[in-house]
């Protein structure tokens, strides 16, 4: 440091050495090189920053925009298309089921008129009904990416039994509304047995064999969604307005080692002035009338048929239940399910007691479809399709269809089979009248009586088939209406998805634009900046080089 006095002022003059100049030059060169390096990185990556410390504000904003873009892209590219495909699979399956139901309705229209008069026509109709029944709920197992679409969140299980399971046993709780489900039904007693010999033809003459006379009785009934029941365990009936835990009418059987004994041959169960009798099949029911062998229900009586799953009411019982808008809760056991039948766990509170191998289950075997208040528990699969927006993309089978249509087809086929069998009897007897072995007047007289009985049976069953098919037109239409409503709901969901996809797509473009403006650099501008930085760097190198050429020797 040099000091001097000028005009009375003391001035300090710093001594600058060559080393100091060279150090400053090197520092400036490095600074220029850093700028060149930064501009080079920006030009090659086209990004504003290379690491967060370059500009924390841009870095934070970039992270937020990247997160938002990732979420929006997930909605747009994966969630919404996946939901759309799920809805498409569901829609196709429902349309196919509706087509089957529509075909059933077409057959009903023909069966309720004179369209199926010949025996061959009736056999063709029976074959068609059998095929439609098999195809009916095959679509119920429709799946998307190996996930069944009608089974709620239990997507790894089929809706129906895919093969006969003769050992599988369920204990099922089913609740039936008297007002909605009670219907009048025709029951027939008597069966014409065609004689095969002359002795059998004239046997009624000596009262050795009576010609059966068919009888029709009409009663109100409820029908379970399954037939071939092992046992009815309990029936509890509540009138409208009864909010207590005590039913107005209650029948309960005794359980021993997990098996209920519902045998009422020793006497009917009684409750509140009404009685309950249980029969294995309709033949046992008819045989209970030891005099006429007619299927009868006393006014205050309820009859349960295990084979058909029918709960049949006497006139007084039916009137009382309808007046009080009663609800009937029945628990029953069923062993053995056929291929195509719906699994109970998707429709009822039930317990799977024995699996398909015959093994008894003691845990993880209870299924709940209704809560304690009787409200349906839904098993929705929800997709997030936008920020704070979800959509339930699955349609549960219980909301669209149940076993009622299957049971209707069963009864329609039984009705057709009865007509076919009755016509064969009539045709056989008519053929016997032309045979020489029955040419006597006595044989012809008795064959006329046999023919009259067979004709009456045929007329009854043919009339029953037409009435049944006529009533099924309305029933099947109600099933189709329910499916149509589900299809409409699917259409609304698809429309909502479409609108959401447009909105999310616009949002994605906006976020992408914001991300570009935040993260990316203008290529033309960065080229200019890079060129300027590189020029400055080259100039600093040139200046430093010239500075190094000058020493004290140049001035000596």
XYZ file of C-alpha atoms in Angstrom:
556
model
C 0.000 0.000 0.000
C 1.525 3.348 -1.043
C 0.680 6.636 0.599
C 1.172 10.190 -0.832
C 0.159 13.741 0.027
C -1.444 15.864 -2.639
C -2.642 19.385 -1.917
C -2.689 18.568 1.759
C -4.800 15.412 1.232
C -3.509 11.995 2.080
C -4.287 9.503 -0.681
C -3.896 5.751 -0.380
C -2.988 3.927 -3.559
C -3.341 0.168 -3.688
C -0.536 -1.665 -5.311
C -1.807 -3.998 -8.025
C 0.489 -6.830 -8.893
C 0.519 -9.040 -11.957
C -0.553 -11.958 -9.804
C -3.638 -10.090 -8.669
C -4.490 -9.234 -12.254
C -4.023 -12.845 -13.305
C -6.174 -14.100 -10.400
C -8.970 -11.688 -11.300
C -8.715 -12.717 -14.926
C -8.921 -16.404 -13.994
C -11.933 -15.710 -11.783
C -13.678 -13.819 -14.557
C -12.884 -16.580 -17.029
C -14.395 -19.179 -14.658
C -17.490 -17.037 -14.158
C -17.889 -16.700 -17.911
C -17.332 -20.438 -18.300
C -20.039 -21.181 -15.697
C -22.478 -19.011 -17.602
C -21.548 -20.820 -20.827
C -21.998 -24.166 -19.072
C -25.396 -23.114 -17.700
C -26.565 -21.879 -21.097
C -25.237 -25.049 -22.722
C -27.216 -27.251 -20.293
C -30.335 -25.188 -20.876
C -29.882 -25.414 -24.627
C -29.336 -29.189 -24.663
C -32.013 -30.057 -22.049
C -34.321 -27.159 -22.946
C -35.071 -26.865 -19.213
C -34.725 -23.784 -17.081
C -33.001 -25.510 -14.165
C -30.804 -28.528 -13.735
C -31.223 -28.915 -9.973
C -33.560 -27.374 -7.360
C -30.874 -25.050 -6.031
C -30.700 -23.350 -9.428
C -34.091 -21.723 -8.734
C -36.113 -23.029 -5.736
C -39.294 -21.217 -6.827
C -39.291 -22.845 -10.261
C -38.369 -26.194 -8.672
C -41.292 -26.158 -6.207
C -43.746 -25.064 -8.887
C -42.386 -27.772 -11.206
C -42.929 -30.490 -8.595
C -46.502 -29.371 -7.983
C -47.310 -29.242 -11.680
C -45.681 -32.651 -12.265
C -47.780 -34.190 -9.470
C -50.964 -32.644 -10.837
C -50.144 -33.775 -14.367
C -49.449 -37.323 -13.163
C -52.831 -37.469 -11.420
C -54.724 -35.978 -14.352
C -52.968 -38.320 -16.791
C -53.924 -41.280 -14.567
C -57.573 -40.203 -14.738
C -57.498 -39.524 -18.473
C -55.375 -42.397 -19.770
C -56.207 -45.211 -17.334
C -59.124 -44.734 -14.940
C -61.687 -43.333 -17.368
C -60.927 -45.824 -20.207
C -60.941 -48.708 -17.697
C -64.303 -47.572 -16.314
C -65.683 -47.208 -19.847
C -64.648 -50.729 -20.784
C -66.211 -52.110 -17.592
C -69.484 -50.356 -18.443
C -69.332 -51.656 -22.029
C -68.943 -55.264 -20.839
C -71.831 -54.823 -18.395
C -74.027 -53.257 -21.056
C -73.357 -56.078 -23.520
C -74.188 -58.721 -20.910
C -77.444 -56.988 -19.930
C -78.477 -56.616 -23.570
C -77.881 -60.339 -24.107
C -79.944 -61.228 -21.021
C -82.705 -58.911 -22.212
C -82.631 -60.581 -25.637
C -83.110 -63.980 -23.974
C -86.011 -62.606 -21.930
C -87.514 -61.091 -25.080
C -87.308 -64.478 -26.818
C -89.106 -65.998 -23.821
C -91.799 -63.353 -24.154
C -92.224 -64.183 -27.844
C -92.764 -67.839 -26.951
C -95.261 -66.800 -24.273
C -97.249 -64.816 -26.823
C -97.420 -67.879 -29.061
C -98.175 -70.255 -26.195
C -101.046 -68.104 -24.944
C -102.781 -68.319 -28.339
C -103.338 -71.039 -30.923
C -99.836 -70.773 -32.358
C -98.679 -74.051 -30.766
C -101.504 -76.476 -31.448
C -99.663 -79.512 -32.742
C -97.603 -81.888 -30.653
C -94.491 -81.138 -32.701
C -94.978 -77.401 -32.100
C -95.206 -77.955 -28.362
C -92.073 -80.107 -28.353
C -90.251 -77.421 -30.323
C -91.423 -74.817 -27.822
C -90.193 -76.990 -24.948
C -86.768 -77.341 -26.576
C -86.578 -73.585 -27.067
C -87.474 -72.913 -23.439
C -84.842 -75.365 -22.220
C -82.191 -73.677 -24.375
C -83.214 -70.217 -23.218
C -83.100 -71.269 -19.573
C -79.526 -72.498 -19.986
C -78.520 -69.297 -21.766
C -80.433 -66.991 -19.436
C -77.834 -66.270 -16.802
C -74.733 -67.505 -18.623
C -74.106 -63.808 -19.201
C -74.243 -63.334 -15.438
C -70.648 -64.574 -15.318
C -69.467 -61.923 -17.794
C -66.045 -60.649 -16.807
C -63.650 -57.839 -17.590
C -59.972 -58.765 -17.284
C -60.968 -61.883 -15.300
C -63.102 -59.818 -12.917
C -66.801 -60.716 -12.913
C -68.880 -57.587 -13.379
C -72.112 -58.491 -11.539
C -70.728 -59.746 -8.223
C -69.863 -56.501 -6.452
C -66.330 -56.377 -5.153
C -66.149 -60.201 -5.017
C -64.868 -60.122 -8.583
C -62.991 -63.411 -8.268
C -66.239 -65.411 -7.902
C -68.881 -66.337 -10.463
C -72.479 -65.198 -10.146
C -73.866 -68.628 -11.015
C -72.829 -72.193 -10.375
C -70.673 -73.225 -13.324
C -71.297 -76.926 -12.742
C -73.649 -79.136 -10.766
C -72.725 -79.108 -7.071
C -74.672 -81.905 -5.433
C -73.000 -81.626 -2.013
C -73.024 -77.856 -1.530
C -75.398 -76.762 1.221
C -76.632 -73.303 2.182
C -78.847 -72.011 4.967
C -80.773 -69.147 3.384
C -82.817 -66.307 4.878
C -85.304 -64.923 2.360
C -87.844 -62.161 2.955
C -90.972 -61.943 0.799
C -93.496 -59.131 0.505
C -97.093 -60.357 0.529
C -98.297 -57.254 -1.284
C -95.737 -57.498 -4.092
C -95.229 -61.230 -4.545
C -98.356 -63.116 -3.502
C -100.089 -64.534 -6.576
C -102.946 -66.865 -7.394
C -101.875 -70.249 -8.703
C -103.681 -73.285 -10.094
C -103.036 -76.747 -8.656
C -104.242 -79.977 -10.256
C -105.104 -83.271 -8.587
C -105.600 -86.577 -10.364
C -103.714 -88.324 -13.134
C -105.133 -90.474 -15.923
C -103.198 -93.737 -16.203
C -103.723 -95.212 -19.668
C -104.848 -98.869 -19.570
C -102.634 -101.300 -21.449
C -104.842 -104.415 -21.489
C -108.513 -105.198 -22.050
C -108.852 -106.125 -18.392
C -107.578 -102.722 -17.352
C -109.946 -101.029 -19.797
C -113.047 -102.527 -18.173
C -111.632 -102.657 -14.619
C -113.655 -99.594 -13.488
C -116.817 -101.642 -14.087
C -116.204 -103.536 -10.860
C -114.652 -100.529 -9.094
C -111.358 -102.414 -9.127
C -109.750 -99.351 -10.692
C -111.294 -95.908 -10.870
C -110.794 -93.630 -13.836
C -108.977 -90.664 -12.368
C -110.884 -87.414 -12.540
C -108.653 -84.340 -12.666
C -109.550 -81.539 -10.264
C -108.391 -77.919 -10.260
C -107.982 -75.880 -7.076
C -106.835 -72.260 -6.909
C -104.885 -70.820 -3.976
C -102.696 -67.852 -3.224
C -99.020 -68.629 -2.866
C -95.532 -67.249 -2.404
C -92.695 -68.911 -4.273
C -89.155 -69.207 -2.987
C -86.384 -68.507 -5.458
C -85.126 -72.062 -5.029
C -86.877 -75.404 -5.197
C -85.959 -78.868 -3.848
C -85.578 -77.588 -0.295
C -84.116 -79.819 2.442
C -86.181 -78.282 5.209
C -88.001 -75.134 6.193
C -86.493 -74.017 9.500
C -88.738 -71.126 10.432
C -91.408 -68.814 9.051
C -91.969 -65.435 10.710
C -94.689 -63.063 9.544
C -94.897 -59.406 10.503
C -97.781 -57.078 9.788
C -97.184 -53.568 8.511
C -96.331 -51.230 11.374
C -94.868 -53.926 13.607
C -91.461 -52.510 14.549
C -90.797 -54.903 17.414
C -88.646 -58.012 17.265
C -91.685 -60.225 17.885
C -93.495 -61.390 14.720
C -97.281 -61.558 14.552
C -97.166 -65.161 13.324
C -94.224 -67.454 13.979
C -93.478 -71.082 13.140
C -90.157 -72.608 14.204
C -88.892 -76.162 13.951
C -86.375 -77.945 16.152
C -82.720 -78.199 15.185
C -80.601 -81.202 16.115
C -76.896 -81.286 15.235
C -77.363 -78.611 12.603
C -80.333 -80.320 10.928
C -83.921 -79.120 11.215
C -86.822 -81.545 11.435
C -89.824 -79.974 9.705
C -91.964 -83.122 9.703
C -95.585 -82.202 10.458
C -97.120 -85.616 9.829
C -97.710 -85.910 13.561
C -99.527 -82.589 13.702
C -99.385 -79.097 12.283
C -97.546 -76.213 13.925
C -99.861 -73.469 15.145
C -99.443 -69.753 15.797
C -101.971 -66.998 16.440
C -104.871 -69.088 15.135
C -103.069 -70.276 11.987
C -101.408 -73.619 11.244
C -98.507 -74.824 9.088
C -98.092 -78.175 7.355
C -95.039 -79.269 5.364
C -95.075 -81.837 2.535
C -92.243 -83.247 0.469
C -94.116 -82.871 -2.827
C -97.563 -82.202 -4.259
C -98.361 -85.921 -4.380
C -97.947 -86.175 -0.605
C -100.093 -83.077 -0.268
C -102.888 -84.643 -2.334
C -102.606 -87.951 -0.459
C -103.193 -86.089 2.804
C -106.824 -85.947 1.647
C -107.564 -89.618 2.229
C -111.030 -89.390 0.660
C -110.741 -87.512 -2.643
C -106.948 -87.201 -3.013
C -107.373 -83.504 -3.777
C -104.851 -80.794 -2.940
C -106.604 -78.773 -0.283
C -105.657 -75.964 2.072
C -107.925 -75.142 4.975
C -108.937 -71.510 5.438
C -106.571 -70.917 8.377
C -103.801 -73.146 7.056
C -100.424 -72.601 5.391
C -98.882 -75.402 3.327
C -95.199 -75.589 2.417
C -94.033 -77.867 -0.436
C -90.304 -78.652 -0.285
C -90.008 -79.866 -3.885
C -91.475 -76.736 -5.476
C -90.601 -74.167 -2.807
C -94.251 -73.037 -2.727
C -95.812 -71.487 0.377
C -99.575 -71.893 -0.119
C -102.193 -70.002 1.884
C -105.768 -70.776 2.799
C -108.359 -68.116 2.004
C -108.503 -66.634 5.512
C -104.722 -66.563 5.879
C -104.272 -64.932 2.463
C -106.913 -62.302 3.198
C -105.407 -61.501 6.604
C -101.880 -61.165 5.238
C -102.967 -58.975 2.325
C -105.063 -56.734 4.554
C -102.155 -56.212 6.935
C -99.585 -55.865 4.114
C -97.518 -58.515 5.813
C -93.919 -59.450 5.215
C -92.834 -63.068 5.469
C -89.306 -64.075 6.498
C -88.431 -67.713 5.892
C -85.247 -69.606 6.671
C -84.576 -72.844 4.844
C -81.764 -75.274 4.059
C -80.943 -76.384 0.539
C -78.429 -78.966 -0.612
C -77.475 -79.341 -4.256
C -77.385 -76.662 -6.933
C -77.508 -77.084 -10.690
C -75.321 -75.433 -13.271
C -76.655 -71.988 -14.116
C -78.435 -71.397 -10.801
C -77.654 -68.125 -9.058
C -75.463 -68.272 -5.978
C -77.429 -67.330 -2.823
C -74.702 -65.117 -1.333
C -75.352 -62.397 -3.911
C -79.039 -62.135 -3.010
C -79.654 -63.165 0.598
C -78.201 -63.362 4.059
C -77.003 -66.937 4.116
C -74.492 -69.376 5.520
C -72.559 -71.832 3.385
C -72.544 -74.953 5.526
C -70.982 -77.546 3.206
C -68.776 -76.909 0.180
C -68.700 -78.735 -3.153
C -66.320 -81.397 -1.800
C -68.630 -82.265 1.078
C -66.457 -80.578 3.711
C -68.277 -78.849 6.572
C -67.441 -75.151 6.871
C -67.159 -73.442 10.242
C -65.550 -70.077 9.441
C -65.602 -67.396 6.745
C -68.839 -68.903 5.486
C -71.427 -66.261 6.384
C -72.668 -63.760 3.815
C -74.651 -60.611 4.538
C -76.757 -58.876 1.906
C -79.140 -57.010 4.245
C -78.420 -55.130 7.451
C -80.365 -55.493 10.705
C -83.006 -53.040 9.450
C -83.556 -54.930 6.219
C -81.709 -52.408 4.058
C -79.706 -53.716 1.118
C -75.944 -53.614 1.549
C -74.351 -52.527 -1.712
C -70.889 -53.650 -2.765
C -69.933 -50.804 -5.088
C -66.692 -50.593 -7.026
C -65.804 -46.921 -7.338
C -63.317 -45.407 -9.750
C -61.735 -41.995 -9.204
C -62.175 -40.280 -12.562
C -61.221 -36.724 -11.571
C -60.094 -34.774 -8.534
C -62.687 -35.352 -5.788
C -64.966 -37.185 -8.254
C -65.747 -40.911 -8.150
C -68.213 -43.114 -10.011
C -69.637 -46.541 -9.125
C -68.971 -48.516 -12.277
C -70.418 -51.897 -11.313
C -74.015 -53.091 -11.561
C -74.958 -55.702 -8.977
C -77.000 -58.633 -10.219
C -79.448 -58.314 -7.325
C -80.430 -54.855 -8.582
C -81.319 -56.132 -12.057
C -82.422 -59.771 -12.035
C -82.930 -62.738 -9.729
C -84.078 -66.350 -9.906
C -87.713 -65.413 -10.574
C -87.325 -65.670 -14.346
C -85.596 -69.035 -13.978
C -88.464 -70.259 -11.813
C -90.970 -68.896 -14.333
C -89.251 -70.835 -17.111
C -89.374 -73.964 -14.928
C -93.124 -73.617 -14.527
C -93.613 -72.874 -18.224
C -91.670 -76.008 -19.169
C -93.625 -78.088 -16.653
C -96.869 -76.762 -18.111
C -95.796 -77.676 -21.658
C -94.628 -81.125 -20.544
C -98.007 -81.748 -18.919
C -99.823 -80.835 -22.125
C -97.511 -83.053 -24.178
C -98.038 -85.984 -21.790
C -101.821 -85.440 -21.685
C -102.004 -85.304 -25.480
C -99.990 -88.537 -25.741
C -102.473 -90.226 -23.379
C -105.406 -89.001 -25.429
C -103.752 -90.079 -28.666
C -102.966 -93.519 -27.229
C -106.555 -94.110 -26.116
C -107.894 -92.939 -29.469
C -105.538 -95.395 -31.148
C -106.741 -98.208 -28.891
C -110.307 -97.659 -30.088
C -109.304 -98.695 -33.587
C -107.562 -101.891 -32.471
C -109.412 -105.183 -33.002
C -108.799 -106.439 -29.472
C -110.969 -103.598 -28.181
C -113.688 -103.969 -30.825
C -116.448 -105.128 -28.461
C -119.197 -102.693 -27.542
C -118.269 -102.910 -23.882
C -114.623 -102.142 -24.577
C -115.582 -99.248 -26.820
C -117.951 -97.892 -24.171
C -115.249 -97.937 -21.507
C -112.644 -96.568 -23.891
C -114.996 -93.639 -24.501
C -114.996 -93.003 -20.757
C -111.215 -93.258 -20.643
C -111.049 -90.878 -23.588
C -113.356 -88.401 -21.860
C -111.098 -88.443 -18.788
C -107.972 -88.012 -20.928
C -109.661 -85.250 -22.919
C -110.589 -83.453 -19.695
C -107.017 -83.732 -18.439
C -105.693 -82.417 -21.745
C -108.176 -79.530 -21.755
C -107.263 -78.583 -18.179
C -103.531 -78.646 -18.828
C -103.806 -76.901 -22.188
C -105.962 -74.190 -20.633
C -103.484 -73.882 -17.758
C -100.585 -73.526 -20.207
C -102.324 -70.735 -22.090
C -103.285 -68.871 -18.930
C -99.793 -69.292 -17.499
C -98.114 -68.084 -20.683
C -100.511 -65.157 -20.869
C -99.620 -64.081 -17.319
C -95.917 -64.582 -18.005
C -96.046 -61.998 -20.796
C -96.515 -59.304 -18.166
C -93.990 -60.861 -15.787
C -91.276 -61.089 -18.422
C -92.037 -57.555 -19.564
C -91.437 -56.376 -16.001
C -88.072 -58.179 -16.030
C -87.209 -56.488 -19.336
C -88.256 -53.113 -17.924
C -85.931 -53.626 -14.980
C -83.047 -54.459 -17.305
C -83.915 -51.459 -19.483
C -83.741 -49.243 -16.410
C -80.303 -50.661 -15.609
C -79.200 -50.018 -19.200
C -80.445 -46.442 -18.901
C -78.411 -46.026 -15.724
C -75.364 -47.366 -17.557
C -75.997 -44.900 -20.370
C -76.067 -42.036 -17.869
C -72.778 -43.211 -16.390
C -71.212 -43.473 -19.839
C -72.394 -39.952 -20.669
C -70.968 -38.677 -17.390
C -67.668 -40.400 -18.147
C -67.594 -38.867 -21.618
C -68.128 -35.355 -20.267
C -65.578 -35.918 -17.518
C -63.039 -37.189 -20.038
C -63.407 -33.997 -22.090
C -63.004 -31.856 -18.983
C -60.019 -33.848 -17.695
C -58.461 -33.739 -21.167
C -58.732 -29.952 -21.202
C -57.299 -29.842 -17.700
C -54.382 -32.015 -18.759
C -53.593 -29.699 -21.674
C -53.723 -26.688 -19.355
C -51.367 -28.286 -16.832
C -49.026 -29.362 -19.621
C -48.928 -25.778 -20.911
C -48.235 -24.412 -17.436
C -45.526 -27.007 -16.933
C -43.954 -26.079 -20.264
C -43.955 -22.397 -19.399
C -42.461 -23.106 -15.976
C -39.860 -25.737 -16.875
C -38.901 -25.199 -20.510
C -36.882 -22.442 -22.165
C -37.419 -20.736 -25.502
C -34.924 -22.466 -27.798
C -34.316 -19.403 -29.982
C -33.734 -17.219 -26.932
C -31.394 -19.679 -25.261
C -29.326 -19.925 -28.460
C -28.916 -16.146 -28.397
C -28.051 -16.229 -24.691
C -25.587 -19.059 -25.244
C -23.919 -17.235 -28.124
C -23.586 -14.081 -26.024
C -22.153 -16.029 -23.088
C -19.736 -17.893 -25.327
C -18.611 -14.645 -26.971
C -18.001 -13.110 -23.542
C -16.050 -16.193 -22.546
C -13.888 -16.025 -25.673
C -13.292 -12.301 -25.072
C -12.187 -12.959 -21.505
C -9.752 -15.580 -22.750
C -8.366 -13.177 -25.346
C -7.967 -10.368 -22.804
C -6.259 -12.667 -20.346
C -3.943 -13.904 -23.059
C -2.866 -10.398 -23.998
C -2.405 -9.496 -20.359
C -0.024 -12.378 -19.958
C 2.153 -11.117 -22.823
C 3.023 -7.850 -20.987
C 5.850 -7.881 -18.379
C 8.395 -5.335 -16.966
C 10.827 -6.452 -19.583
C 8.675 -4.743 -22.209
C 9.548 -1.378 -20.572
C 13.278 -1.804 -19.931
